[in-house]
Coordinates of C-alpha atoms in Angstrom, one line a residue:
X7 CA -17.2 3.6 21.3
X8 CA -17.8 5.2 24.8
X9 CA -20.2 8.0 25.5
X10 CA -17.3 10.4 25.8
X11 CA -15.8 9.5 22.5
X12 CA -19.1 10.1 20.9
X13 CA -18.8 13.8 22.0
X14 CA -15.1 14.0 21.1
X15 CA -13.8 15.2 17.7
X16 CA -12.8 12.5 15.2
X17 CA -9.3 12.1 16.7
X18 CA -8.4 8.8 18.2
X19 CA -7.9 8.7 22.0
X20 CA -5.7 6.4 23.8
X21 CA -7.2 4.2 26.4
X22 CA -5.6 6.3 29.1
X23 CA -6.9 9.3 27.6
X24 CA -10.5 7.8 27.3
X25 CA -10.4 6.7 31.0
X26 CA -8.5 9.2 33.2
X27 CA -8.7 9.4 36.9
X28 CA -12.2 10.7 38.2
X29 CA -10.5 13.8 39.8
X30 CA -8.5 14.5 36.6
X31 CA -11.5 13.9 34.5
X32 CA -13.7 16.4 36.6
X33 CA -10.9 19.0 36.2
X34 CA -10.5 18.5 32.6
X35 CA -14.2 18.8 32.1
X36 CA -14.5 21.8 34.3
X37 CA -11.6 23.6 32.4
X38 CA -13.1 22.9 28.9
X39 CA -16.5 23.9 29.8
X40 CA -15.3 27.3 31.5
X41 CA -13.1 28.0 28.2
X42 CA -16.2 27.3 26.1
X43 CA -18.6 29.6 28.2
X44 CA -16.0 32.4 27.8
X45 CA -15.6 31.9 24.1
X46 CA -19.4 32.0 23.8
X47 CA -19.4 35.5 24.8
X48 CA -18.1 36.1 21.1
X49 CA -20.9 34.2 19.5
X50 CA -21.9 36.1 16.3
X51 CA -25.1 37.3 14.9
X52 CA -26.2 36.7 11.3
X53 CA -25.0 39.7 9.3
X54 CA -28.5 40.2 7.8
X55 CA -30.1 40.1 11.2
X56 CA -27.6 42.9 12.5
X57 CA -28.1 45.1 9.4
X58 CA -31.9 44.6 9.7
X59 CA -31.8 45.9 13.3
X60 CA -29.6 48.9 12.4
X61 CA -32.0 49.8 9.6
X62 CA -35.1 49.8 11.9
X63 CA -33.1 51.9 14.3
X64 CA -32.4 54.4 11.5
X65 CA -35.9 54.9 10.8
X66 CA -37.7 57.8 12.5
X67 CA -39.8 57.4 14.8
X68 CA -38.1 54.2 15.9
X69 CA -40.7 51.3 16.1
X70 CA -40.8 49.3 19.1
X71 CA -42.5 46.6 17.3
X72 CA -40.1 46.3 14.5
X73 CA -37.1 46.5 17.0
X74 CA -38.4 43.7 19.1
X75 CA -38.9 41.4 15.9
X76 CA -35.5 42.2 14.7
X77 CA -33.8 41.4 18.1
X78 CA -35.8 38.2 18.5
X79 CA -34.9 37.1 15.0
X80 CA -31.2 36.4 16.1
X81 CA -30.1 34.6 19.3
X82 CA -26.7 36.6 19.6
X83 CA -28.8 40.0 19.5
X84 CA -31.4 38.6 22.0
X85 CA -28.7 37.4 24.5
X86 CA -26.7 40.7 24.4
X87 CA -29.9 42.8 24.5
X88 CA -31.4 41.0 27.4
X89 CA -28.1 41.0 29.3
X90 CA -27.3 44.8 28.5
X91 CA -30.8 45.7 29.7
X92 CA -30.7 43.7 33.0
X93 CA -27.2 44.7 33.9
X94 CA -28.1 48.4 33.5
X95 CA -31.3 48.3 35.4
X96 CA -31.4 50.1 38.9
X97 CA -30.4 48.0 41.8
X98 CA -33.8 47.9 43.4
X99 CA -35.7 47.5 40.0
X100 CA -37.1 44.1 39.1
X101 CA -35.6 41.9 36.5
X102 CA -36.7 42.3 33.0
X103 CA -38.1 39.1 31.6
X104 CA -38.5 39.5 27.8
X105 CA -37.3 41.3 24.6
X106 CA -40.1 43.8 24.8
X107 CA -39.1 44.9 28.3
X108 CA -35.4 45.0 27.3
X109 CA -36.2 47.1 24.1
X110 CA -38.2 49.5 26.3
X111 CA -35.4 49.8 28.7
X112 CA -32.6 50.4 26.1
X113 CA -32.3 53.7 24.1
X114 CA -32.0 53.4 20.5
X115 CA -28.4 54.6 20.8
X116 CA -27.5 51.7 23.1
X117 CA -29.0 49.2 20.6
X118 CA -27.1 50.7 17.7
X119 CA -23.9 50.4 19.7
X120 CA -24.8 46.9 20.6
X121 CA -25.5 45.9 17.0
X122 CA -22.4 47.6 15.7
X123 CA -20.0 45.8 18.2
X124 CA -21.7 42.2 17.9
X125 CA -19.4 39.8 15.9
X126 CA -21.3 38.8 12.8
X127 CA -21.3 35.9 10.1
X128 CA -23.0 35.7 6.7
X129 CA -25.3 32.9 5.3
X130 CA -22.1 31.3 3.5
X131 CA -20.2 30.6 6.7
X132 CA -17.7 33.7 6.6
X133 CA -17.3 35.2 9.8
X134 CA -14.9 33.1 12.4
X135 CA -14.9 30.0 14.1
X136 CA -18.5 30.0 15.3
X137 CA -20.0 30.6 11.8
X138 CA -21.2 27.0 10.8
X139 CA -22.6 26.2 14.3
X140 CA -24.2 29.7 14.5
X141 CA -26.1 29.1 11.3
X142 CA -27.4 25.7 12.5
X143 CA -28.4 27.3 15.8
X144 CA -30.1 30.3 14.4
X145 CA -32.3 28.0 12.0
X146 CA -33.4 25.8 14.9
X147 CA -33.9 28.8 17.3
X148 CA -36.2 30.5 14.7
X149 CA -38.2 27.5 14.1
X150 CA -38.7 26.8 17.8
X151 CA -39.8 30.3 18.2
X152 CA -42.2 30.0 15.4
X153 CA -43.8 27.1 17.2
X154 CA -43.8 28.7 20.5
X155 CA -45.7 31.5 18.7
X156 CA -48.4 29.4 17.6
X157 CA -48.6 27.7 21.3
X158 CA -48.8 31.2 22.9
X159 CA -51.7 32.2 20.4
X160 CA -53.4 28.8 21.3
X161 CA -53.4 29.8 25.0
X162 CA -50.7 27.4 26.4
X163 CA -48.3 29.6 27.8
X164 CA -48.0 31.0 31.3
X165 CA -45.6 33.7 30.7
X166 CA -45.3 34.5 26.9
X167 CA -42.4 36.8 26.6
X168 CA -40.2 34.5 29.0
X169 CA -41.2 31.4 26.9
X170 CA -40.4 33.3 23.8
X171 CA -36.8 34.2 24.9
X172 CA -36.2 30.7 26.4
X173 CA -37.2 29.4 22.9
X174 CA -34.5 31.5 21.1
X175 CA -31.8 30.5 23.6
X176 CA -32.8 27.0 24.8
X177 CA -29.9 25.2 23.1
X178 CA -27.2 27.4 23.9
X179 CA -25.6 24.6 26.0
X180 CA -25.1 22.7 22.8
X181 CA -22.7 25.4 21.6
X182 CA -20.7 24.9 24.6
X183 CA -20.5 21.2 24.4
X184 CA -19.5 21.8 20.7
X185 CA -16.6 24.0 21.6
X186 CA -15.5 22.0 24.6
X187 CA -15.5 18.7 22.7
X188 CA -15.4 19.3 19.1
X189 CA -18.5 17.7 18.1
X190 CA -22.1 17.7 18.8
X191 CA -25.3 16.0 17.3
X192 CA -27.8 18.0 15.4
X193 CA -30.9 16.0 16.4
X194 CA -30.8 13.9 13.3
X195 CA -28.9 11.0 14.8
X196 CA -31.1 9.8 17.8
X197 CA -34.2 10.9 19.8
X198 CA -33.4 13.7 22.5
X199 CA -33.5 11.2 25.4
X200 CA -30.9 9.0 23.9
X201 CA -28.6 12.0 23.2
X202 CA -29.3 13.3 26.7
X203 CA -28.0 10.1 28.2
X204 CA -24.9 10.3 26.2
X205 CA -24.1 13.8 27.4
X206 CA -24.7 12.9 31.1
X207 CA -22.5 9.8 30.9
X208 CA -19.8 11.8 29.3
X209 CA -19.9 15.0 31.0
X210 CA -22.1 14.4 34.3
X211 CA -24.4 17.0 33.0
X212 CA -26.4 17.7 29.9
X213 CA -26.6 20.7 27.5
X214 CA -29.9 22.0 29.0
X215 CA -28.2 22.3 32.5
X216 CA -25.1 24.0 30.7
X217 CA -27.7 26.5 29.1
X218 CA -29.1 27.4 32.2
X219 CA -25.7 28.3 33.8
X220 CA -24.8 30.5 30.6
X221 CA -28.1 32.3 30.9
X222 CA -27.5 33.4 34.5
X223 CA -23.8 34.1 33.7
X224 CA -24.9 36.5 31.0
X225 CA -27.4 38.5 32.8
X226 CA -30.7 36.8 32.0
X227 CA -33.4 36.6 34.2
X228 CA -33.6 33.4 36.7
X229 CA -37.3 32.6 35.0
X230 CA -35.5 32.2 31.5
X231 CA -32.4 30.4 32.8
X232 CA -35.0 27.8 34.7
X233 CA -36.9 27.3 31.7
X234 CA -33.7 26.6 29.6
X235 CA -32.3 24.1 32.1
X236 CA -35.6 22.4 32.7
X237 CA -36.5 22.0 29.0
X238 CA -35.6 18.3 29.0
X239 CA -36.9 17.7 32.5
X240 CA -40.3 16.0 33.1
X241 CA -42.7 18.5 34.4
X242 CA -45.6 20.8 33.3
X243 CA -45.9 24.6 32.7
X244 CA -44.0 26.5 30.2
X245 CA -40.8 24.0 30.5
X246 CA -43.3 21.4 29.0
X247 CA -44.4 23.8 26.3
X248 CA -40.9 24.5 25.5
X249 CA -40.0 20.9 25.2
X250 CA -42.9 20.3 23.0
X251 CA -42.0 23.1 20.6
X252 CA -38.4 21.7 20.4
X253 CA -39.7 18.1 19.7
X254 CA -42.3 19.5 17.0
X255 CA -39.3 21.2 15.2
X256 CA -37.2 18.1 15.2
X257 CA -40.2 16.2 13.8
X258 CA -40.9 18.5 11.2
X259 CA -37.2 18.4 10.0
X260 CA -37.5 14.5 9.8
X261 CA -35.3 13.7 12.9
X262 CA -35.9 10.9 15.2
X263 CA -38.6 11.8 17.7
X264 CA -39.9 9.3 20.2
X265 CA -43.8 8.9 19.7
X266 CA -44.4 8.3 23.6
X267 CA -42.3 11.1 24.6
X268 CA -44.1 13.5 22.2
X269 CA -47.5 12.4 23.5
X270 CA -46.5 12.5 27.1
X271 CA -44.9 16.0 26.7
X272 CA -48.0 17.2 24.7
X273 CA -50.2 16.0 27.6
X274 CA -48.2 17.8 30.3
X275 CA -48.7 20.9 28.0
X276 CA -52.4 20.5 28.0
X277 CA -52.5 19.5 24.4
X278 CA -54.2 16.2 23.4
X279 CA -56.1 14.4 20.5
X280 CA -57.1 16.6 17.6
X281 CA -55.1 19.6 18.7
X282 CA -51.8 17.7 18.8
X283 CA -52.8 16.2 15.2
X284 CA -53.1 19.7 13.9
X285 CA -49.8 20.9 15.4
X286 CA -48.0 17.8 13.7
X287 CA -49.8 18.6 10.5
X288 CA -49.3 22.5 10.4
X289 CA -45.9 23.2 12.0
X290 CA -43.7 24.6 11.7
X291 CA -45.5 27.6 9.9
X292 CA -46.0 31.3 10.4
X293 CA -47.9 32.2 13.7
X294 CA -51.6 32.1 13.4
X295 CA -51.9 35.8 14.5
X296 CA -50.0 39.0 14.5
X297 CA -48.5 39.6 17.8
X298 CA -49.3 43.1 19.3
X299 CA -46.1 44.6 21.0
X300 CA -46.7 48.2 21.0
X301 CA -50.0 49.8 22.4
X302 CA -52.4 51.0 19.6
X303 CA -52.3 54.8 19.1
X304 CA -56.0 54.6 17.8
X305 CA -59.0 55.4 19.7
X306 CA -61.7 52.7 19.9
X307 CA -63.9 54.4 17.2
X308 CA -60.9 54.8 14.9
X309 CA -60.0 51.2 15.4
X310 CA -63.7 50.2 14.5
X311 CA -63.4 52.2 11.3
X312 CA -59.9 51.0 10.2
X313 CA -61.1 47.4 11.0
X314 CA -64.1 47.7 8.6
X315 CA -62.0 49.5 6.0
X316 CA -59.7 46.4 6.1
X317 CA -62.7 44.2 5.4
X318 CA -63.5 46.2 2.2
X319 CA -66.4 48.1 3.4
X320 CA -66.8 51.7 1.9
X321 CA -67.1 54.9 3.9
X322 CA -70.8 55.0 3.2
X323 CA -71.3 51.6 4.3
X324 CA -69.4 52.0 7.7
X325 CA -71.3 55.3 8.5
X326 CA -74.4 53.2 8.1
X327 CA -73.3 50.5 10.3
X328 CA -72.1 52.8 12.8
X329 CA -75.0 55.3 12.8
X330 CA -72.6 58.1 11.8
X331 CA -72.4 60.6 8.9
X332 CA -70.0 60.0 5.9
X333 CA -68.2 63.3 7.0
X334 CA -67.7 62.0 10.5
X335 CA -66.3 58.6 9.2
X336 CA -63.9 60.7 7.1
X337 CA -62.9 63.0 9.9
X338 CA -62.1 59.8 12.2
X339 CA -60.0 58.3 9.2
X340 CA -58.2 61.4 8.9
X341 CA -57.3 61.4 12.5
X342 CA -56.3 57.8 12.4
X343 CA -53.9 58.6 9.4
X344 CA -52.3 61.3 11.4
X345 CA -51.8 58.9 14.6
X346 CA -50.4 56.2 12.3
X347 CA -48.1 58.5 10.3
X348 CA -49.7 57.4 7.1
X349 CA -51.5 59.3 4.2
X350 CA -54.3 56.9 3.1
X351 CA -56.6 54.2 4.1
X352 CA -54.5 51.3 2.4
X353 CA -51.4 52.2 4.4
X354 CA -53.4 52.6 7.5
X355 CA -54.9 49.2 7.0
X356 CA -51.5 47.5 6.2
X357 CA -49.7 49.2 9.3
X358 CA -52.5 48.3 11.8
X359 CA -52.7 44.8 10.6
X360 CA -48.9 44.3 10.8
X361 CA -48.8 45.8 14.4
X362 CA -51.8 43.6 15.6
X363 CA -54.0 46.7 16.3
X364 CA -56.7 45.2 14.0
X365 CA -57.4 41.6 13.2

């Protein structure tokens, strides 16, 4: 079977159809890809993700932390929020580079409108032509973001929010190939480099390049588009980190991964030896540390006291450790409760830890 036939749907093509004249083949490829890119503008969000975002936006005050996490949980929400924020910025304003920037730039009303208007699908495949592909894509995106969070925590990211967004959207080009040619590999059939070779022979380009084109077309910053289109190209920096995260997700899912490629990409990311062994053993898993998105409303002294409260230390012991009176410690705690919008120490500890304000 020819590389083109691998990408085609299961229908049988005639010899003439499989080997058209070069100019005609280029026109057909271009037409198919443009149609697919247009169709991708209706790519749906998971219904649960959309409803979760709407619930976060309905709470007062609206939490930037929870809003960012809700948007980042879904590729369709991320793509639309980022594009809307960048298209709406002033002409002389710099591009926004990550979901925290986009959430800060958009009003809750704008985000509510976005969420209500986005097409949606549910876990059981109900929701239109994109449903099955959307589910597979979202799962892989979420797993890749999880690995990227670990690599960011370990200090291997140059631009963390750009890398996070690229992780969520890095395989969007596959969806275009799927729409244009009726079939795409999931990663379980062959190592990545073999699958890329098939794409390049059949299409004259690969899904990473297509993904970069889509990213720019839909208003994403050039830094994100560049990472997406380079995540299968040899090199270093965040492109190598993204490629490593993608490989680790495929490895953890039991898909074929070339050992030499994995070691090489890890080395270009600055990860070697025991550190790589620990990643292979532990991932995918929850990030090692809660990510801080919003600045803490607590003063340094309030933070000290809430942190000790989280360690199970009593008010009297905290006072002795900090050289304060017990009444002063209680005053600081009551002030912290007011700033956090909670009514007791347990709620203060849970909220502060959730937002990354105390370890």
